[in-house]
Amino acid sequence: MTANGLPVAAAAPEAADTVDVVALGESMVTFMPTGPGRLADVPSFERGIGGAESNVACVLAAAGHSARWVGRVGADGFGDHLVEAIAAYGVDVASVRRDPARPTGIYFRTAGDRATDAHEVVYYRAGSAASAMTVENVDLGAVRAGRVLHLSGITAALSDGCLGLLRELTAPRAGRPLVSFDVNQRPGLWRGADGPRVLRELARGADIVFVGDDEARQVWGLHGARAVREALPEPGIVVVKQGRGGAVAFHEDTGGRCEDSTGAATFVPALNVDVVAAVGAGDAFAAGFLSATLRGLPLRDRLRHGHLMAAAALTVPGDLATPASREHADRLAALDDEAWGTLRLGPGWTEADARAEEEVRTP
């Protein structure tokens, strides 16, 4: 199904359990320090939730879409917390399975920017309940009962069973949902040298792919957005994120050419943001892009909504932020190129009156 020549999520069949988006993957309890410093020196932590796919589901639910998270957690208190916290965002968690023999994954991180050498993160996820997901123990009917199915490369790295599950979900199938795949390369999770090959295989089976240009260099040795598109010719849309520079999206008819919004590809510069914490922005970007895709918006506006959702995440301390109202975001996404280029967003911007002139501030 297309709008403006672009892939759009098809309407799901009429059924009580169909939703706009289904996200499948591991979610973990995260412990964030109450102050700066090394993990060895931090005296206390605040509990939160983290998980690429569940983050996307939470943001989309907060933005007014129906969303479902499918995962597996332990029959423990941390599992209780995850299910309750994700459900509090309005996400359907009825298909989450509990594993009495395996724990819920947890991790600790420092308060510093993840891009710096001082950042520390320690995962306790080996043998987690989520790593035991397989084609046989996941409700595939619930997974496929959405207009969009969002997956990531993280799940594929957890176990052979998880990889088999992602291969099943990205395989060509009549009537399957629009499959969204975020590469999300995590070198530390892969148990061998197959990661790059597997991630490319899964990406080529998707309809929409998200990958960072730095990520593509690290995992595939590709340099530049054009090279990424040429390596992934099958997906209807490939989005290459370029950090503070912006993002470029290739449509299926581009033939690998990059022409900065003149038809072959669309480039949208990133916003000027007063960053509080550089966490959760990638998941938020994907959620914004998918939200606009569900609404059948043009490619430029899909990228702009991605940037706006990312800006919401960047201006709060944790992974998840309350997005701007749809009316507010639509008004900003409709700005002309000059106004978009001078827009600057800081903490609290999502709660500001969208009609207020002070919302748009020049540097």
mmCIF file of C-alpha atoms in Angstrom:
data_model
loop_
_atom_site.group_PDB
_atom_site.id
_atom_site.type_symbol
_atom_site.label_atom_id
_atom_site.label_comp_id
_atom_site.label_asym_id
_atom_site.label_seq_id
_atom_site.Cartn_x
_atom_site.Cartn_y
_atom_site.Cartn_z
ATOM 1 C CA MET A 1 0.000 0.000 0.000
ATOM 2 C CA THR A 2 1.416 3.408 -0.890
ATOM 3 C CA ALA A 3 0.764 7.098 -0.388
ATOM 4 C CA ASN A 4 2.696 9.710 -2.316
ATOM 5 C CA GLY A 5 4.558 6.750 -3.855
ATOM 6 C CA LEU A 6 5.834 5.639 -0.417
ATOM 7 C CA PRO A 7 5.166 2.443 1.518
ATOM 8 C CA VAL A 8 2.438 2.918 4.118
ATOM 9 C CA ALA A 9 1.325 0.487 6.782
ATOM 10 C CA ALA A 10 -1.737 -1.352 5.538
ATOM 11 C CA ALA A 11 -4.921 -1.339 7.555
ATOM 12 C CA ALA A 12 -5.035 -4.418 9.774
ATOM 13 C CA PRO A 13 -7.924 -6.872 9.364
ATOM 14 C CA GLU A 14 -10.896 -6.194 11.580
ATOM 15 C CA ALA A 15 -10.202 -8.059 14.794
ATOM 16 C CA ALA A 16 -10.349 -7.276 18.490
ATOM 17 C CA ASP A 17 -6.612 -7.628 19.027
ATOM 18 C CA THR A 18 -5.179 -5.728 16.060
ATOM 19 C CA VAL A 19 -3.018 -2.679 16.766
ATOM 20 C CA ASP A 20 -1.077 -0.034 14.882
ATOM 21 C CA VAL A 21 2.346 -1.283 15.971
ATOM 22 C CA VAL A 22 3.728 -4.445 17.520
ATOM 23 C CA ALA A 23 7.261 -4.297 18.937
ATOM 24 C CA LEU A 24 9.071 -7.508 19.839
ATOM 25 C CA GLY A 25 12.265 -7.672 21.872
ATOM 26 C CA GLU A 26 13.932 -7.682 25.266
ATOM 27 C CA SER A 27 13.168 -5.004 27.809
ATOM 28 C CA MET A 28 15.275 -4.666 30.954
ATOM 29 C CA VAL A 29 15.188 -2.858 34.238
ATOM 30 C CA THR A 30 17.814 -0.129 34.181
ATOM 31 C CA PHE A 31 19.496 1.454 37.179
ATOM 32 C CA MET A 32 20.585 5.039 36.649
ATOM 33 C CA PRO A 33 22.892 6.752 39.156
ATOM 34 C CA THR A 34 21.577 9.624 41.209
ATOM 35 C CA GLY A 35 24.789 11.551 40.545
ATOM 36 C CA PRO A 36 27.916 11.611 38.388
ATOM 37 C CA GLY A 37 30.918 9.392 38.834
ATOM 38 C CA ARG A 38 32.201 5.889 38.274
ATOM 39 C CA LEU A 39 29.920 2.961 38.957
ATOM 40 C CA ALA A 40 32.325 2.017 41.744
ATOM 41 C CA ASP A 41 31.671 5.359 43.437
ATOM 42 C CA VAL A 42 27.941 5.894 42.865
ATOM 43 C CA PRO A 43 26.120 5.342 46.190
ATOM 44 C CA SER A 44 22.560 5.017 44.877
ATOM 45 C CA PHE A 45 20.546 4.439 41.717
ATOM 46 C CA GLU A 46 17.070 5.180 40.398
ATOM 47 C CA ARG A 47 15.145 2.404 38.712
ATOM 48 C CA GLY A 48 13.837 2.764 35.172
ATOM 49 C CA ILE A 49 13.102 0.650 32.133
ATOM 50 C CA GLY A 50 15.072 0.189 28.939
ATOM 51 C CA GLY A 51 14.741 -1.778 25.743
ATOM 52 C CA ALA A 52 14.915 -0.560 22.154
ATOM 53 C CA GLU A 53 11.699 -2.168 20.970
ATOM 54 C CA SER A 54 9.597 -1.480 24.070
ATOM 55 C CA ASN A 55 10.852 2.126 24.000
ATOM 56 C CA VAL A 56 9.399 2.491 20.506
ATOM 57 C CA ALA A 57 6.102 0.966 21.640
ATOM 58 C CA CYS A 58 5.905 3.313 24.653
ATOM 59 C CA VAL A 59 6.587 6.438 22.592
ATOM 60 C CA LEU A 60 4.036 5.462 19.949
ATOM 61 C CA ALA A 61 1.411 4.740 22.601
ATOM 62 C CA ALA A 62 2.116 8.100 24.233
ATOM 63 C CA ALA A 63 1.677 9.681 20.784
ATOM 64 C CA GLY A 64 -1.818 8.256 20.458
ATOM 65 C CA HIS A 65 -1.229 5.018 18.547
ATOM 66 C CA SER A 66 -2.320 1.569 19.643
ATOM 67 C CA ALA A 67 0.826 -0.395 20.452
ATOM 68 C CA ARG A 68 1.704 -3.849 21.719
ATOM 69 C CA TRP A 69 4.951 -5.093 23.225
ATOM 70 C CA VAL A 70 5.711 -8.799 22.934
ATOM 71 C CA GLY A 71 8.557 -10.119 25.057
ATOM 72 C CA ARG A 72 9.552 -12.546 27.776
ATOM 73 C CA VAL A 73 10.444 -11.673 31.374
ATOM 74 C CA GLY A 74 11.200 -13.618 34.517
ATOM 75 C CA ALA A 75 8.585 -14.527 37.100
ATOM 76 C CA ASP A 76 10.262 -12.056 39.446
ATOM 77 C CA GLY A 77 9.794 -8.573 40.826
ATOM 78 C CA PHE A 78 11.797 -6.968 38.039
ATOM 79 C CA GLY A 79 9.526 -8.659 35.516
ATOM 80 C CA ASP A 80 6.502 -7.325 37.389
ATOM 81 C CA HIS A 81 7.947 -3.827 37.253
ATOM 82 C CA LEU A 82 8.671 -3.974 33.525
ATOM 83 C CA VAL A 83 5.220 -5.194 32.586
ATOM 84 C CA GLU A 84 3.519 -2.641 34.830
ATOM 85 C CA ALA A 85 5.720 0.275 33.734
ATOM 86 C CA ILE A 86 5.306 -0.419 30.016
ATOM 87 C CA ALA A 87 1.561 -0.930 30.431
ATOM 88 C CA ALA A 88 1.377 2.451 32.171
ATOM 89 C CA TYR A 89 2.277 4.094 28.851
ATOM 90 C CA GLY A 90 -0.830 2.536 27.326
ATOM 91 C CA VAL A 91 0.975 -0.377 25.678
ATOM 92 C CA ASP A 92 -0.779 -3.750 25.372
ATOM 93 C CA VAL A 93 1.327 -6.266 27.327
ATOM 94 C CA ALA A 94 -1.136 -9.179 27.289
ATOM 95 C CA SER A 95 1.179 -11.265 25.090
ATOM 96 C CA VAL A 96 4.244 -10.941 27.343
ATOM 97 C CA ARG A 97 5.238 -14.366 28.657
ATOM 98 C CA ARG A 98 6.672 -15.075 32.129
ATOM 99 C CA ASP A 99 9.538 -17.541 32.551
ATOM 100 C CA PRO A 100 9.791 -19.187 35.994
ATOM 101 C CA ALA A 101 13.255 -20.584 35.274
ATOM 102 C CA ARG A 102 15.062 -17.499 33.920
ATOM 103 C CA PRO A 103 15.538 -13.971 35.334
ATOM 104 C CA THR A 104 14.571 -10.618 33.924
ATOM 105 C CA GLY A 105 17.566 -8.787 32.472
ATOM 106 C CA ILE A 106 18.928 -5.717 34.276
ATOM 107 C CA TYR A 107 21.707 -3.219 33.655
ATOM 108 C CA PHE A 108 23.505 -0.355 35.350
ATOM 109 C CA ARG A 109 24.942 2.719 33.675
ATOM 110 C CA THR A 110 26.709 5.924 34.601
ATOM 111 C CA ALA A 111 25.137 9.337 34.199
ATOM 112 C CA GLY A 112 27.625 10.556 31.600
ATOM 113 C CA ASP A 113 27.123 10.815 27.858
ATOM 114 C CA ARG A 114 27.338 7.393 26.204
ATOM 115 C CA ALA A 115 29.581 8.854 23.514
ATOM 116 C CA THR A 116 32.409 9.576 25.979
ATOM 117 C CA ASP A 117 35.113 7.227 27.253
ATOM 118 C CA ALA A 118 33.959 7.887 30.824
ATOM 119 C CA HIS A 119 30.619 6.196 30.220
ATOM 120 C CA GLU A 120 30.142 2.796 31.833
ATOM 121 C CA VAL A 121 27.358 0.272 31.326
ATOM 122 C CA VAL A 122 27.167 -3.191 32.865
ATOM 123 C CA TYR A 123 24.594 -5.709 31.665
ATOM 124 C CA TYR A 124 23.245 -8.692 33.578
ATOM 125 C CA ARG A 125 21.259 -10.266 30.769
ATOM 126 C CA ALA A 126 23.055 -13.527 29.908
ATOM 127 C CA GLY A 127 20.549 -16.368 30.217
ATOM 128 C CA SER A 128 17.675 -13.919 30.627
ATOM 129 C CA ALA A 129 14.056 -14.866 30.038
ATOM 130 C CA ALA A 130 14.058 -12.842 26.818
ATOM 131 C CA SER A 131 16.990 -14.809 25.421
ATOM 132 C CA ALA A 132 14.770 -17.915 25.523
ATOM 133 C CA MET A 133 12.280 -16.535 22.984
ATOM 134 C CA THR A 134 11.699 -18.883 20.052
ATOM 135 C CA VAL A 135 9.230 -19.383 17.231
ATOM 136 C CA GLU A 136 7.546 -22.044 19.379
ATOM 137 C CA ASN A 137 7.016 -20.076 22.611
ATOM 138 C CA VAL A 138 5.996 -16.673 21.229
ATOM 139 C CA ASP A 139 2.418 -15.896 20.208
ATOM 140 C CA LEU A 140 3.012 -15.311 16.494
ATOM 141 C CA GLY A 141 -0.619 -14.375 15.959
ATOM 142 C CA ALA A 142 -0.289 -11.485 18.395
ATOM 143 C CA VAL A 143 3.055 -10.482 16.874
ATOM 144 C CA ARG A 144 1.651 -10.303 13.353
ATOM 145 C CA ALA A 145 -1.636 -8.610 14.297
ATOM 146 C CA GLY A 146 -0.501 -5.063 13.602
ATOM 147 C CA ARG A 147 -0.043 -2.639 10.755
ATOM 148 C CA VAL A 148 3.674 -2.363 11.590
ATOM 149 C CA LEU A 149 5.981 -4.899 13.227
ATOM 150 C CA HIS A 150 9.075 -3.290 14.749
ATOM 151 C CA LEU A 151 12.194 -5.391 15.356
ATOM 152 C CA SER A 152 15.874 -4.774 16.016
ATOM 153 C CA GLY A 153 19.203 -6.506 15.607
ATOM 154 C CA ILE A 154 19.597 -6.694 19.374
ATOM 155 C CA THR A 155 17.110 -9.553 19.592
ATOM 156 C CA ALA A 156 18.919 -11.561 16.920
ATOM 157 C CA ALA A 157 22.117 -11.484 18.993
ATOM 158 C CA LEU A 158 20.565 -12.869 22.186
ATOM 159 C CA SER A 159 20.441 -16.556 21.212
ATOM 160 C CA ASP A 160 20.005 -18.955 18.328
ATOM 161 C CA GLY A 161 16.320 -19.228 19.223
ATOM 162 C CA CYS A 162 15.877 -15.472 19.033
ATOM 163 C CA LEU A 163 17.671 -15.361 15.694
ATOM 164 C CA GLY A 164 15.380 -18.073 14.350
ATOM 165 C CA LEU A 165 12.395 -16.035 15.511
ATOM 166 C CA LEU A 166 13.586 -12.907 13.676
ATOM 167 C CA ARG A 167 14.288 -14.909 10.535
ATOM 168 C CA GLU A 168 10.716 -16.202 10.655
ATOM 169 C CA LEU A 169 9.291 -12.704 11.128
ATOM 170 C CA THR A 170 11.344 -11.103 8.326
ATOM 171 C CA ALA A 171 10.734 -13.914 5.830
ATOM 172 C CA PRO A 172 8.507 -13.050 2.827
ATOM 173 C CA ARG A 173 4.912 -13.911 3.649
ATOM 174 C CA ALA A 174 1.630 -12.883 2.094
ATOM 175 C CA GLY A 175 -0.248 -10.436 4.291
ATOM 176 C CA ARG A 176 2.590 -9.847 6.757
ATOM 177 C CA PRO A 177 2.732 -6.475 8.537
ATOM 178 C CA LEU A 178 5.022 -3.719 7.313
ATOM 179 C CA VAL A 179 8.296 -4.830 8.924
ATOM 180 C CA SER A 180 10.483 -2.134 10.487
ATOM 181 C CA PHE A 181 14.040 -3.107 11.423
ATOM 182 C CA ASP A 182 16.504 -1.025 13.430
ATOM 183 C CA VAL A 183 20.004 -2.468 12.970
ATOM 184 C CA ASN A 184 21.066 -1.565 16.529
ATOM 185 C CA GLN A 185 24.459 -3.218 16.330
ATOM 186 C CA ARG A 186 25.711 -4.404 19.746
ATOM 187 C CA PRO A 187 29.155 -6.004 19.196
ATOM 188 C CA GLY A 188 29.351 -7.285 22.756
ATOM 189 C CA LEU A 189 26.259 -9.460 22.315
ATOM 190 C CA TRP A 190 27.375 -11.451 19.296
ATOM 191 C CA ARG A 191 29.039 -14.766 19.989
ATOM 192 C CA GLY A 192 31.189 -14.896 16.866
ATOM 193 C CA ALA A 193 31.918 -13.180 13.601
ATOM 194 C CA ASP A 194 28.474 -13.698 12.040
ATOM 195 C CA GLY A 195 26.892 -10.496 13.347
ATOM 196 C CA PRO A 196 27.473 -8.288 10.286
ATOM 197 C CA ARG A 197 26.242 -10.956 7.858
ATOM 198 C CA VAL A 198 23.152 -11.748 9.933
ATOM 199 C CA LEU A 199 22.233 -8.096 10.424
ATOM 200 C CA ARG A 200 22.454 -7.462 6.697
ATOM 201 C CA GLU A 201 20.339 -10.546 5.981
ATOM 202 C CA LEU A 202 17.618 -9.395 8.382
ATOM 203 C CA ALA A 203 17.718 -5.803 7.124
ATOM 204 C CA ARG A 204 17.262 -6.972 3.544
ATOM 205 C CA GLY A 205 14.103 -8.806 4.604
ATOM 206 C CA ALA A 206 12.493 -5.696 6.108
ATOM 207 C CA ASP A 207 10.333 -2.987 4.547
ATOM 208 C CA ILE A 208 11.807 -0.068 6.528
ATOM 209 C CA VAL A 209 15.384 -0.058 7.844
ATOM 210 C CA PHE A 210 16.998 2.359 10.312
ATOM 211 C CA VAL A 211 20.787 2.477 10.603
ATOM 212 C CA GLY A 212 23.320 5.082 11.721
ATOM 213 C CA ASP A 213 26.048 6.021 9.254
ATOM 214 C CA ASP A 214 28.681 5.397 11.950
ATOM 215 C CA GLU A 215 27.025 2.060 12.703
ATOM 216 C CA ALA A 216 27.129 1.077 9.014
ATOM 217 C CA ARG A 217 30.861 1.846 8.926
ATOM 218 C CA GLN A 218 31.525 -0.271 11.995
ATOM 219 C CA VAL A 219 29.401 -3.273 11.121
ATOM 220 C CA TRP A 220 29.673 -3.405 7.323
ATOM 221 C CA GLY A 221 32.597 -1.130 6.438
ATOM 222 C CA LEU A 222 30.257 1.093 4.409
ATOM 223 C CA HIS A 223 31.019 4.773 3.962
ATOM 224 C CA GLY A 224 28.201 7.164 3.178
ATOM 225 C CA ALA A 225 24.444 6.909 2.771
ATOM 226 C CA ARG A 226 24.656 5.882 -0.885
ATOM 227 C CA ALA A 227 26.807 2.866 -0.015
ATOM 228 C CA VAL A 228 24.295 1.792 2.621
ATOM 229 C CA ARG A 229 21.426 1.959 0.167
ATOM 230 C CA GLU A 230 23.368 0.015 -2.443
ATOM 231 C CA ALA A 231 24.073 -2.696 0.133
ATOM 232 C CA LEU A 232 20.362 -2.843 1.086
ATOM 233 C CA PRO A 233 18.459 -2.616 -2.213
ATOM 234 C CA GLU A 234 15.395 -4.623 -1.157
ATOM 235 C CA PRO A 235 13.705 -2.559 1.619
ATOM 236 C CA GLY A 236 11.126 -0.039 0.469
ATOM 237 C CA ILE A 237 12.718 2.622 2.654
ATOM 238 C CA VAL A 238 16.224 2.840 4.124
ATOM 239 C CA VAL A 239 16.845 5.612 6.662
ATOM 240 C CA VAL A 240 20.476 6.505 7.315
ATOM 241 C CA LYS A 241 20.877 8.589 10.470
ATOM 242 C CA GLN A 242 23.776 11.033 10.425
ATOM 243 C CA GLY A 243 23.788 12.189 14.035
ATOM 244 C CA ARG A 244 23.752 15.947 14.460
ATOM 245 C CA GLY A 245 23.891 16.335 10.700
ATOM 246 C CA GLY A 246 20.440 14.920 10.034
ATOM 247 C CA ALA A 247 19.016 11.879 8.281
ATOM 248 C CA VAL A 248 18.536 10.750 4.697
ATOM 249 C CA ALA A 249 15.790 8.383 3.566
ATOM 250 C CA PHE A 250 15.937 6.410 0.331
ATOM 251 C CA HIS A 251 12.756 5.257 -1.339
ATOM 252 C CA GLU A 252 12.611 1.979 -3.243
ATOM 253 C CA ASP A 253 12.878 3.753 -6.600
ATOM 254 C CA THR A 254 16.078 5.655 -5.798
ATOM 255 C CA GLY A 255 18.491 3.156 -7.305
ATOM 256 C CA GLY A 256 21.055 4.088 -4.664
ATOM 257 C CA ARG A 257 21.292 7.728 -5.692
ATOM 258 C CA CYS A 258 21.368 10.508 -3.114
ATOM 259 C CA GLU A 259 19.907 13.748 -4.407
ATOM 260 C CA ASP A 260 18.943 15.657 -1.257
ATOM 261 C CA SER A 261 15.144 15.674 -1.536
ATOM 262 C CA THR A 262 15.034 16.179 -5.315
ATOM 263 C CA GLY A 263 13.316 12.836 -5.847
ATOM 264 C CA ALA A 264 15.816 10.008 -5.345
ATOM 265 C CA ALA A 265 16.312 10.561 -1.624
ATOM 266 C CA THR A 266 15.168 12.988 1.006
ATOM 267 C CA PHE A 267 17.534 14.650 3.464
ATOM 268 C CA VAL A 268 16.288 16.531 6.518
ATOM 269 C CA PRO A 269 18.773 18.289 8.825
ATOM 270 C CA ALA A 270 18.636 17.578 12.528
ATOM 271 C CA LEU A 271 17.262 20.152 14.917
ATOM 272 C CA ASN A 272 19.272 22.375 17.230
ATOM 273 C CA VAL A 273 18.696 20.782 20.630
ATOM 274 C CA ASP A 274 19.856 21.680 24.133
ATOM 275 C CA VAL A 275 20.815 18.119 25.051
ATOM 276 C CA VAL A 276 20.214 16.878 28.590
ATOM 277 C CA ALA A 277 21.178 13.237 27.939
ATOM 278 C CA ALA A 278 22.024 11.492 24.686
ATOM 279 C CA VAL A 279 20.024 8.343 25.428
ATOM 280 C CA GLY A 280 16.905 6.997 23.769
ATOM 281 C CA ALA A 281 17.132 9.317 20.763
ATOM 282 C CA GLY A 282 17.474 6.538 18.199
ATOM 283 C CA ASP A 283 14.401 4.692 19.448
ATOM 284 C CA ALA A 284 12.444 7.939 19.603
ATOM 285 C CA PHE A 285 13.480 8.813 16.042
ATOM 286 C CA ALA A 286 12.181 5.445 14.825
ATOM 287 C CA ALA A 287 8.915 5.985 16.705
ATOM 288 C CA GLY A 288 8.428 9.421 15.154
ATOM 289 C CA PHE A 289 9.136 8.124 11.660
ATOM 290 C CA LEU A 290 6.766 5.176 12.137
ATOM 291 C CA SER A 291 4.045 7.412 13.568
ATOM 292 C CA ALA A 292 4.161 9.563 10.449
ATOM 293 C CA THR A 293 4.285 6.436 8.274
ATOM 294 C CA LEU A 294 1.108 5.120 9.892
ATOM 295 C CA ARG A 295 -0.504 8.434 9.044
ATOM 296 C CA GLY A 296 0.628 8.277 5.406
ATOM 297 C CA LEU A 297 2.666 11.503 5.587
ATOM 298 C CA PRO A 298 5.259 12.470 2.945
ATOM 299 C CA LEU A 299 8.830 11.261 3.413
ATOM 300 C CA ARG A 300 10.129 14.687 4.449
ATOM 301 C CA ASP A 301 7.537 14.895 7.201
ATOM 302 C CA ARG A 302 8.319 11.364 8.367
ATOM 303 C CA LEU A 303 11.932 12.401 8.863
ATOM 304 C CA ARG A 304 10.921 15.622 10.582
ATOM 305 C CA HIS A 305 8.664 13.774 13.004
ATOM 306 C CA GLY A 306 11.587 11.444 13.675
ATOM 307 C CA HIS A 307 13.785 14.412 14.545
ATOM 308 C CA LEU A 308 11.065 15.908 16.757
ATOM 309 C CA MET A 309 10.601 12.686 18.721
ATOM 310 C CA ALA A 310 14.377 12.408 19.081
ATOM 311 C CA ALA A 311 14.497 16.000 20.373
ATOM 312 C CA ALA A 312 11.966 15.075 23.051
ATOM 313 C CA ALA A 313 14.201 12.211 24.225
ATOM 314 C CA LEU A 314 17.357 14.317 24.120
ATOM 315 C CA THR A 315 15.877 16.948 26.436
ATOM 316 C CA VAL A 316 15.110 14.580 29.347
ATOM 317 C CA PRO A 317 17.500 12.539 31.544
ATOM 318 C CA GLY A 318 16.129 9.048 30.788
ATOM 319 C CA ASP A 319 15.388 6.945 27.717
ATOM 320 C CA LEU A 320 11.711 7.873 27.469
ATOM 321 C CA ALA A 321 10.078 11.264 27.100
ATOM 322 C CA THR A 322 6.512 12.437 26.685
ATOM 323 C CA PRO A 323 6.206 13.487 23.038
ATOM 324 C CA ALA A 324 4.685 16.732 21.911
ATOM 325 C CA SER A 325 0.994 16.623 21.064
ATOM 326 C CA ARG A 326 0.235 15.599 17.503
ATOM 327 C CA GLU A 327 -1.065 19.085 16.684
ATOM 328 C CA HIS A 328 2.083 20.645 18.132
ATOM 329 C CA ALA A 329 4.408 18.300 16.243
ATOM 330 C CA ASP A 330 2.490 18.733 12.992
ATOM 331 C CA ARG A 331 2.797 22.499 13.273
ATOM 332 C CA LEU A 332 6.557 22.275 13.712
ATOM 333 C CA ALA A 333 6.950 19.683 10.950
ATOM 334 C CA ALA A 334 5.162 22.044 8.553
ATOM 335 C CA LEU A 335 7.658 24.907 9.047
ATOM 336 C CA ASP A 336 9.480 26.143 5.980
ATOM 337 C CA ASP A 337 13.121 25.147 5.582
ATOM 338 C CA GLU A 338 14.468 28.415 6.993
ATOM 339 C CA ALA A 339 12.294 28.248 10.129
ATOM 340 C CA TRP A 340 13.147 24.558 10.598
ATOM 341 C CA GLY A 341 16.832 25.395 10.381
ATOM 342 C CA THR A 342 16.615 28.049 13.100
ATOM 343 C CA LEU A 343 14.314 26.110 15.436
ATOM 344 C CA ARG A 344 15.959 25.378 18.778
ATOM 345 C CA LEU A 345 14.411 23.079 21.367
ATOM 346 C CA GLY A 346 15.302 22.740 25.030
ATOM 347 C CA PRO A 347 13.997 21.004 28.163
ATOM 348 C CA GLY A 348 10.230 21.302 28.519
ATOM 349 C CA TRP A 349 9.582 22.140 24.881
ATOM 350 C CA THR A 350 7.054 19.328 24.430
ATOM 351 C CA GLU A 351 4.848 20.880 27.088
ATOM 352 C CA ALA A 352 4.953 24.384 25.662
ATOM 353 C CA ASP A 353 1.946 25.922 23.976
ATOM 354 C CA ALA A 354 2.421 25.139 20.311
ATOM 355 C CA ARG A 355 1.006 28.521 19.393
ATOM 356 C CA ALA A 356 3.423 30.522 21.518
ATOM 357 C CA GLU A 357 5.907 32.589 19.536
ATOM 358 C CA GLU A 358 8.694 31.904 22.009
ATOM 359 C CA GLU A 359 8.565 28.242 21.042
ATOM 360 C CA VAL A 360 10.625 29.025 17.956
ATOM 361 C CA ARG A 361 13.925 30.531 19.124
ATOM 362 C CA THR A 362 16.840 31.425 16.991
ATOM 363 C CA PRO A 363 20.390 30.672 18.182
#
